[in-house]
mmCIF file of C-alpha atoms and ligand atoms in Angstrom:
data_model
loop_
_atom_site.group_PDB
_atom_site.id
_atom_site.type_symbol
_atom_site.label_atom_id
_atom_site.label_comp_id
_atom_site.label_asym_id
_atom_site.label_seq_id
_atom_site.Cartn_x
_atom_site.Cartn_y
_atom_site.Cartn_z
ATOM 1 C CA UNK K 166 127.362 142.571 36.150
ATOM 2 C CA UNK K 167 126.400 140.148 33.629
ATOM 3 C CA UNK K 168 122.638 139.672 32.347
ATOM 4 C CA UNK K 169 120.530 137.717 33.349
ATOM 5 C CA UNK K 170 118.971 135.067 31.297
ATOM 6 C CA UNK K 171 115.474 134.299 31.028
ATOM 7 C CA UNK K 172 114.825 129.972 31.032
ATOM 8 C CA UNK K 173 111.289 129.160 29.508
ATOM 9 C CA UNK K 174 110.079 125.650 29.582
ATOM 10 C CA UNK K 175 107.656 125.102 27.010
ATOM 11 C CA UNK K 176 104.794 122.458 27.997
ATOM 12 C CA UNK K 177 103.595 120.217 25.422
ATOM 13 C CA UNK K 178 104.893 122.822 22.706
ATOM 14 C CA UNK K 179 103.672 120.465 20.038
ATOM 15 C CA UNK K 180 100.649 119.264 21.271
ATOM 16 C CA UNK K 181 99.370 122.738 23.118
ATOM 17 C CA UNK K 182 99.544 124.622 20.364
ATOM 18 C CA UNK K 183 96.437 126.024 18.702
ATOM 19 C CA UNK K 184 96.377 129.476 16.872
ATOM 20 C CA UNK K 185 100.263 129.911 16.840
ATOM 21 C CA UNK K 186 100.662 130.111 20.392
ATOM 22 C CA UNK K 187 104.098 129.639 20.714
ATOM 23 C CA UNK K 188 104.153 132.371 18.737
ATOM 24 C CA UNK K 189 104.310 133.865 22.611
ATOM 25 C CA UNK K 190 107.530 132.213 22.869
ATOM 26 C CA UNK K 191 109.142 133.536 19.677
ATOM 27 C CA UNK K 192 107.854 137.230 21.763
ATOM 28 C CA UNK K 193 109.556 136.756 24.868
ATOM 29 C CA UNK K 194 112.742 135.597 23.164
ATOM 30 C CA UNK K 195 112.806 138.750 21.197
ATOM 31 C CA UNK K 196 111.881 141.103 24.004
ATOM 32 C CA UNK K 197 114.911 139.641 25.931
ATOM 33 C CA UNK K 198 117.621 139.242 22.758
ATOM 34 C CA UNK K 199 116.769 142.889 22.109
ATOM 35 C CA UNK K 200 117.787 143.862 25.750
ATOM 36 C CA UNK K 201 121.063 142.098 25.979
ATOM 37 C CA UNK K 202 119.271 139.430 28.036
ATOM 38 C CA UNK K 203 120.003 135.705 27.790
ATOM 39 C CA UNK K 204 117.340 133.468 26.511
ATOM 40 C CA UNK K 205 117.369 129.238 26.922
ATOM 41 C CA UNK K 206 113.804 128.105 25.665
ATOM 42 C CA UNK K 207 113.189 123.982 26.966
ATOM 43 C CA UNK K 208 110.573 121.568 25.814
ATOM 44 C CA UNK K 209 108.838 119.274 28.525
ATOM 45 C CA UNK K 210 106.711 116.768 26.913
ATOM 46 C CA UNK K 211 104.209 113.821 27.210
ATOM 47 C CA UNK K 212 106.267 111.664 30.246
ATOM 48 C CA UNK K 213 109.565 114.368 30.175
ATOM 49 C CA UNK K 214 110.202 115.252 33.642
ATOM 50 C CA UNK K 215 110.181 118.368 34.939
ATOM 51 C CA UNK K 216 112.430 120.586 37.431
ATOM 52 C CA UNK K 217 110.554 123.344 38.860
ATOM 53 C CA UNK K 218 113.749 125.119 40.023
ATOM 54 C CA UNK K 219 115.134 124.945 36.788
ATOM 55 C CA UNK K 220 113.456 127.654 35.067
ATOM 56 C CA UNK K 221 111.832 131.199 35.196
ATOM 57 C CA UNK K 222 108.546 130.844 33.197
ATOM 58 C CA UNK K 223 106.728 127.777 32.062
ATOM 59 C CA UNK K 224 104.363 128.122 29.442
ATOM 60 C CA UNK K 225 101.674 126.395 27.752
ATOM 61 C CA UNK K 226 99.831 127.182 25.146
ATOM 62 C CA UNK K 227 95.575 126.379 24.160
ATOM 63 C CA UNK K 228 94.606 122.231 22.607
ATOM 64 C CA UNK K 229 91.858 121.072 21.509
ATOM 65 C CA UNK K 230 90.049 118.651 23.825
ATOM 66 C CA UNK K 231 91.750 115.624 22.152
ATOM 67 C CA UNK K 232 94.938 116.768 22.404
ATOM 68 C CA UNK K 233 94.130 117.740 26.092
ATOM 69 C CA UNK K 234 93.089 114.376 27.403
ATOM 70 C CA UNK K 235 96.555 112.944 27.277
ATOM 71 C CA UNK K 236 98.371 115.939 28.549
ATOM 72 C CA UNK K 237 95.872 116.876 31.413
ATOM 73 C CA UNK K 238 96.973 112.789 32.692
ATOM 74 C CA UNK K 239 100.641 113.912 31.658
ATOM 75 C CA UNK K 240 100.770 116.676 33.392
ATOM 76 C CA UNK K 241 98.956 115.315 36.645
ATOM 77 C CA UNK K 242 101.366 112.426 36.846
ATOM 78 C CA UNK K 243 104.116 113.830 36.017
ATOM 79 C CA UNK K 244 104.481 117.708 36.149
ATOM 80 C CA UNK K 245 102.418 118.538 38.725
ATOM 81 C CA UNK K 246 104.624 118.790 41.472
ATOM 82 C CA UNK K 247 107.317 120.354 39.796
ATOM 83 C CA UNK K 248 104.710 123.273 39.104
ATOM 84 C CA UNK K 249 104.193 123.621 42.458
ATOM 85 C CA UNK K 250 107.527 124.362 43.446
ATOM 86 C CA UNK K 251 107.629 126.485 40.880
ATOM 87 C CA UNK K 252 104.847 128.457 41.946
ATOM 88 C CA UNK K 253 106.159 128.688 45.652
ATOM 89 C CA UNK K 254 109.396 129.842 44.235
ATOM 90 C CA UNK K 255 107.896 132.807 42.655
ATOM 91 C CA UNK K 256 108.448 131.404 38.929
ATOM 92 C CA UNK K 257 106.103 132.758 36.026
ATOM 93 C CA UNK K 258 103.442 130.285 34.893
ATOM 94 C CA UNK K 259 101.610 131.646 31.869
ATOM 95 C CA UNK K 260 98.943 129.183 30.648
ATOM 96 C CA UNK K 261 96.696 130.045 27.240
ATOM 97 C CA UNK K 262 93.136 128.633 26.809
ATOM 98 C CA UNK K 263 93.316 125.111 26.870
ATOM 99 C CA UNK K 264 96.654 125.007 29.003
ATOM 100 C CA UNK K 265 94.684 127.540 31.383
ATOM 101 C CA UNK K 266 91.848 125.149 31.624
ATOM 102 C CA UNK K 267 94.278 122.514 33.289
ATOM 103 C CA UNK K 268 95.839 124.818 36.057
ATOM 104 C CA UNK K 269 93.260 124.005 38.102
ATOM 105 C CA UNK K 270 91.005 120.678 39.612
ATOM 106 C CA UNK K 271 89.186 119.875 36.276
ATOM 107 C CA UNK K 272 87.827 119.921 32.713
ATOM 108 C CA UNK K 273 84.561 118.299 33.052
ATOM 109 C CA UNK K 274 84.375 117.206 29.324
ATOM 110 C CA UNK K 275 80.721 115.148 28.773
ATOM 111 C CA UNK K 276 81.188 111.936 31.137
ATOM 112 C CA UNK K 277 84.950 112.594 31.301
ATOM 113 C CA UNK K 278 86.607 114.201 33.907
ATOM 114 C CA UNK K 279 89.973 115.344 32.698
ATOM 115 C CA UNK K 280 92.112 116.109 35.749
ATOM 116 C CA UNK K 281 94.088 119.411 36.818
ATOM 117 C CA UNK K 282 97.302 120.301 38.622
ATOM 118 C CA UNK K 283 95.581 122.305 41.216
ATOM 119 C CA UNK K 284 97.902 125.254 40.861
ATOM 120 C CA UNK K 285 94.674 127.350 41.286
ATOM 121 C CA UNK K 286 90.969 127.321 42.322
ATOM 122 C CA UNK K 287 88.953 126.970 39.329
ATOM 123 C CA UNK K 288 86.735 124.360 37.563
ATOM 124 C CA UNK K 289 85.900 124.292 33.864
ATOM 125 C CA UNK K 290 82.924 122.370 32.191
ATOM 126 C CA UNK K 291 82.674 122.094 28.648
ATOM 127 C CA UNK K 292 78.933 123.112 28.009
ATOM 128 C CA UNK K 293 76.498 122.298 26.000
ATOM 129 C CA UNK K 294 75.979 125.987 24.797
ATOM 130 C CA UNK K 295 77.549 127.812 21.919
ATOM 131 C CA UNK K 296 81.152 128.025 21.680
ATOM 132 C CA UNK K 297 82.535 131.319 23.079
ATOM 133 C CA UNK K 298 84.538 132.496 20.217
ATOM 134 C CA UNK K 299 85.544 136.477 18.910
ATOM 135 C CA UNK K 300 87.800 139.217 19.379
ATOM 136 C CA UNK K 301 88.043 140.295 23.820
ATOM 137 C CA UNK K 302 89.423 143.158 25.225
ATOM 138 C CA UNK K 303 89.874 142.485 28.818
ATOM 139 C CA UNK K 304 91.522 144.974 32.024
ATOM 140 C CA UNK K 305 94.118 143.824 34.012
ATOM 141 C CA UNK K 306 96.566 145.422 36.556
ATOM 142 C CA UNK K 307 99.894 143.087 36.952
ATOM 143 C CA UNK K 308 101.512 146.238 38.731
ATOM 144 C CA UNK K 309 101.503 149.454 37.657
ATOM 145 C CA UNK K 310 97.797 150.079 36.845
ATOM 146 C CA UNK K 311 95.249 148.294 34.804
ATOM 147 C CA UNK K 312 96.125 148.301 31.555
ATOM 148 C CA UNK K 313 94.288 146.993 28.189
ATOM 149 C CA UNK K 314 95.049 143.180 26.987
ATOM 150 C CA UNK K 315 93.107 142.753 23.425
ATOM 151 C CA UNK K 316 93.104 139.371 21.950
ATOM 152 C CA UNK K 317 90.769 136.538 20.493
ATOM 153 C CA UNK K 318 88.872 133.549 22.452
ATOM 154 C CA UNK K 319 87.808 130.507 21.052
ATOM 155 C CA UNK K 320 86.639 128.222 23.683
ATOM 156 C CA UNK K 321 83.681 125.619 24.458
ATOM 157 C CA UNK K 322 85.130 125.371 28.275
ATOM 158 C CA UNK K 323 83.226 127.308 30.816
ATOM 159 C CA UNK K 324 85.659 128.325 33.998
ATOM 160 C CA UNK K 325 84.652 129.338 37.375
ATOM 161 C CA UNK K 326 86.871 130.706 39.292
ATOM 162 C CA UNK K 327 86.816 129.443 42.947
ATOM 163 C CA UNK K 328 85.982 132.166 45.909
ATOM 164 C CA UNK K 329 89.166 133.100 46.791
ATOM 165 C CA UNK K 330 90.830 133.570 42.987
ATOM 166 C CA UNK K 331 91.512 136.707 41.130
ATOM 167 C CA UNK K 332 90.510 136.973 37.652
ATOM 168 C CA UNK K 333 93.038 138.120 35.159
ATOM 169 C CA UNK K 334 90.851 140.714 34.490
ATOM 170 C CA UNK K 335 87.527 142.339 33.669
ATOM 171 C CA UNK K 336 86.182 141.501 30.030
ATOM 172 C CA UNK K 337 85.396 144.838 28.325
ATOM 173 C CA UNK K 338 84.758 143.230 25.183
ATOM 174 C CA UNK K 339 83.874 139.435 24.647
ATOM 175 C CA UNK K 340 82.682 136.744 26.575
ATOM 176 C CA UNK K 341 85.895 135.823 28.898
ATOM 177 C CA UNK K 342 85.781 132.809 31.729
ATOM 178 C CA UNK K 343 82.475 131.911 30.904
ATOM 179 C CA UNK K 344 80.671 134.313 29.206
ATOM 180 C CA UNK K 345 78.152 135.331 32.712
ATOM 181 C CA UNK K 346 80.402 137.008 35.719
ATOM 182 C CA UNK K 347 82.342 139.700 33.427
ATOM 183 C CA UNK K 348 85.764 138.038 34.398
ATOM 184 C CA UNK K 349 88.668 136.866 32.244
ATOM 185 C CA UNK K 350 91.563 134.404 33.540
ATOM 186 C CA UNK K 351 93.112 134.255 36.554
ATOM 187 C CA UNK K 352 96.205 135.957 38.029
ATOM 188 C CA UNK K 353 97.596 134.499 41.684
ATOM 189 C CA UNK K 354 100.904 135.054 42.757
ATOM 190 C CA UNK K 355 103.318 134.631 39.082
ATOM 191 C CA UNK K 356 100.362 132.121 37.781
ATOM 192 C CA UNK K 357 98.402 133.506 34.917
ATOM 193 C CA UNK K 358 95.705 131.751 33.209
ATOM 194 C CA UNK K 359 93.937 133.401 30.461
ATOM 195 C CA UNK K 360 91.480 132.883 27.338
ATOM 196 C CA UNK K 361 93.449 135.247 24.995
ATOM 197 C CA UNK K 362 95.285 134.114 22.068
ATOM 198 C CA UNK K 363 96.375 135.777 19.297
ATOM 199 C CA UNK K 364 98.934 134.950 20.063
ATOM 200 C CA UNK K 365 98.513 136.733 23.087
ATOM 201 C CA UNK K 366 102.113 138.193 23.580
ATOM 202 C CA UNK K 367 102.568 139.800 19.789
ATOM 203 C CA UNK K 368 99.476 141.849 20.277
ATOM 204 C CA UNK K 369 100.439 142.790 24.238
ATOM 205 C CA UNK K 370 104.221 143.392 24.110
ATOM 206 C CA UNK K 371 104.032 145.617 27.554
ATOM 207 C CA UNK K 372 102.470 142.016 28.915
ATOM 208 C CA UNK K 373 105.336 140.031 27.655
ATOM 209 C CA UNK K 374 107.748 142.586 28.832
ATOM 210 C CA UNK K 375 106.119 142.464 32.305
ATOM 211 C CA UNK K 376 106.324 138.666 32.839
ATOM 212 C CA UNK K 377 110.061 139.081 31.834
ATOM 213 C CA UNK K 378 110.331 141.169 34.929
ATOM 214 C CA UNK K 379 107.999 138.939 37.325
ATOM 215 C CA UNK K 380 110.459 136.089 36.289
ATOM 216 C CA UNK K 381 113.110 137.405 36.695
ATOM 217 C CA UNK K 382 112.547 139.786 39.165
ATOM 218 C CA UNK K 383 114.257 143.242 37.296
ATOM 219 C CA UNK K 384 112.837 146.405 36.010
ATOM 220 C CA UNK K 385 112.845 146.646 31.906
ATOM 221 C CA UNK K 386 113.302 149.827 30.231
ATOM 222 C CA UNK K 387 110.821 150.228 27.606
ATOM 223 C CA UNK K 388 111.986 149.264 24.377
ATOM 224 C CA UNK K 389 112.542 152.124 21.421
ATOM 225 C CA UNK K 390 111.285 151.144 18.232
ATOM 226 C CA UNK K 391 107.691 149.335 19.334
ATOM 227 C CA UNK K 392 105.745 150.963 16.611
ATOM 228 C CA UNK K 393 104.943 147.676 14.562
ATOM 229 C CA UNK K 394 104.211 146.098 18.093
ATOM 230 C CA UNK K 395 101.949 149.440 19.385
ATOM 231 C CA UNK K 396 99.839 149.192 15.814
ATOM 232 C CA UNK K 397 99.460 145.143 16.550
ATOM 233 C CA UNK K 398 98.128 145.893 19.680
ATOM 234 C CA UNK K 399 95.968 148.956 18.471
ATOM 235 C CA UNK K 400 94.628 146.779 16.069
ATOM 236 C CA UNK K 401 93.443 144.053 18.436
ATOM 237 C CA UNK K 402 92.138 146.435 20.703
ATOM 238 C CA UNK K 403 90.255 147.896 17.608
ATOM 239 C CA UNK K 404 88.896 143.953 16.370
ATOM 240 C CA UNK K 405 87.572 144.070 19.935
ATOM 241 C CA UNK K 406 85.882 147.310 19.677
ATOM 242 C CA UNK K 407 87.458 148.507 22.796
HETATM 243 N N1 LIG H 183 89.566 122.688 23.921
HETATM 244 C C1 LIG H 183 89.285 123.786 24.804
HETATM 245 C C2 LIG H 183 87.872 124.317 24.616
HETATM 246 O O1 LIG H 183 87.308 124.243 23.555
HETATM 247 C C3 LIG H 183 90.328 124.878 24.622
HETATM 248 C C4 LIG H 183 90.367 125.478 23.250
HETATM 249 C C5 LIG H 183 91.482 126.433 23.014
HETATM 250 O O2 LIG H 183 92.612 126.269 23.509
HETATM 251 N N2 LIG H 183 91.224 127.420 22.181
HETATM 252 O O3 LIG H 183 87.301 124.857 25.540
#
């Protein structure tokens, strides 16, 4: 049997990029290469159209709020559908801070509302408060158990999550969705939303290695050899205090 390959689509790689994120990418593509699994990485841009068969896991990473004013009409106009049928399909979205903020109806920024794709039930306001920014620690349970996702938040965005949504977790350390209900992200069906760079993946390889799985649907050994990867994570955990 041959093995399967993993297709990422990148979203706005250049623009959605704050703190390294695609540093995430660089993780997944490692995770798989090191497993004998194939690995095609695609960039969908500002007016680049997108096929929401066409891939396994679309990504996007955290912007500032300049940079997300043209993608949040970009992505509206023209991606939005596609990440729909991605979504029904069972595909992995993973969407970091900024990116996050757009999965859902909007990022009330001042007197601008920037609009979302509605993948999920969640509003985000950009407050008038203190940023939310430091090291998080956070709980989360993709399958398995709840395990520990350490990372660092940087946000001026408040998100609510709507009635029905699950939060990626439950903040341990750190301020998470919006610094008041204890919750961090959003996980429903293969879409995950969360707060945490880092990047997120270095510091959370068994995360990366369990979105590999969700997308394409297999069951991953564990890797031998993640000592630098366990001490990363240690370490975040640590920053966190958790
Ligand atoms: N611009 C958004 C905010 O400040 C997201 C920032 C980020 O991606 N770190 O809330």
């Amino acid at each position: 049997m041959t093995s399967p390959t993993l297709r990422v689509c990148a979203l706005y790689p250049e623009l959605m990029n704050i703190y390294a994120d695609r540093g995430n990418i660089a993780v997944l593509r490692a995770r798989c290469e090191w497993r004998g699994l194939g690995f095609e990485l695609a960039p969908s841009s500002l007016g680049d159209p997108l096929d929401g068969a066409a891939h396994d896991l679309f990504y996007i990473g955290g912007g500032q709020d300049r940079d997300q004013v043209a993608v949040a009409a970009d992505m509206a106009q023209t991606k939005r559908g596609a990440l729909h049928v991605a979504r029904e399909r069972g595909a992995v979205v993973l969407a970091v801070c900024g990116g996050y903020q757009l999965l859902g109806h909007s990022y009330q920024l001042g007197e601008k509302e920037l609009p979302g794709v509605g993948l999920v039930d969640l509003r985000t306001v950009r407050a008038d408060g203190p940023r939310l920014i430091g090291n998080c620690a956070i709980e989360a349970d993709l399958g398995g158990g709840p395990r520990i996702v350490a990372g660092f938040e940087n946000h001026g965005g408040r998100t609510h999550l709507g009635p029905g949504e699950r939060p990626l977790g439950r903040v341990l350390a750190g301020h998470g969705n919006n610094g008041e209900d204890g919750f961090e992200g959003v996980h429903a069906d293969n879409v995950i939303g969360t707060y945490l760079h880092g990047p997120l993946l270095p510091k959370n390889v068994w995360l990366a290695d369990r979105l590999i799985e969700l997308a394409l649907g297999v069951e991953l050994e564990p890797l031998a050899g993640d000592e630098v990867e366990a001490a990363a994570h240690a370490s975040a955990r640590r920053a966190a205090g958790a």
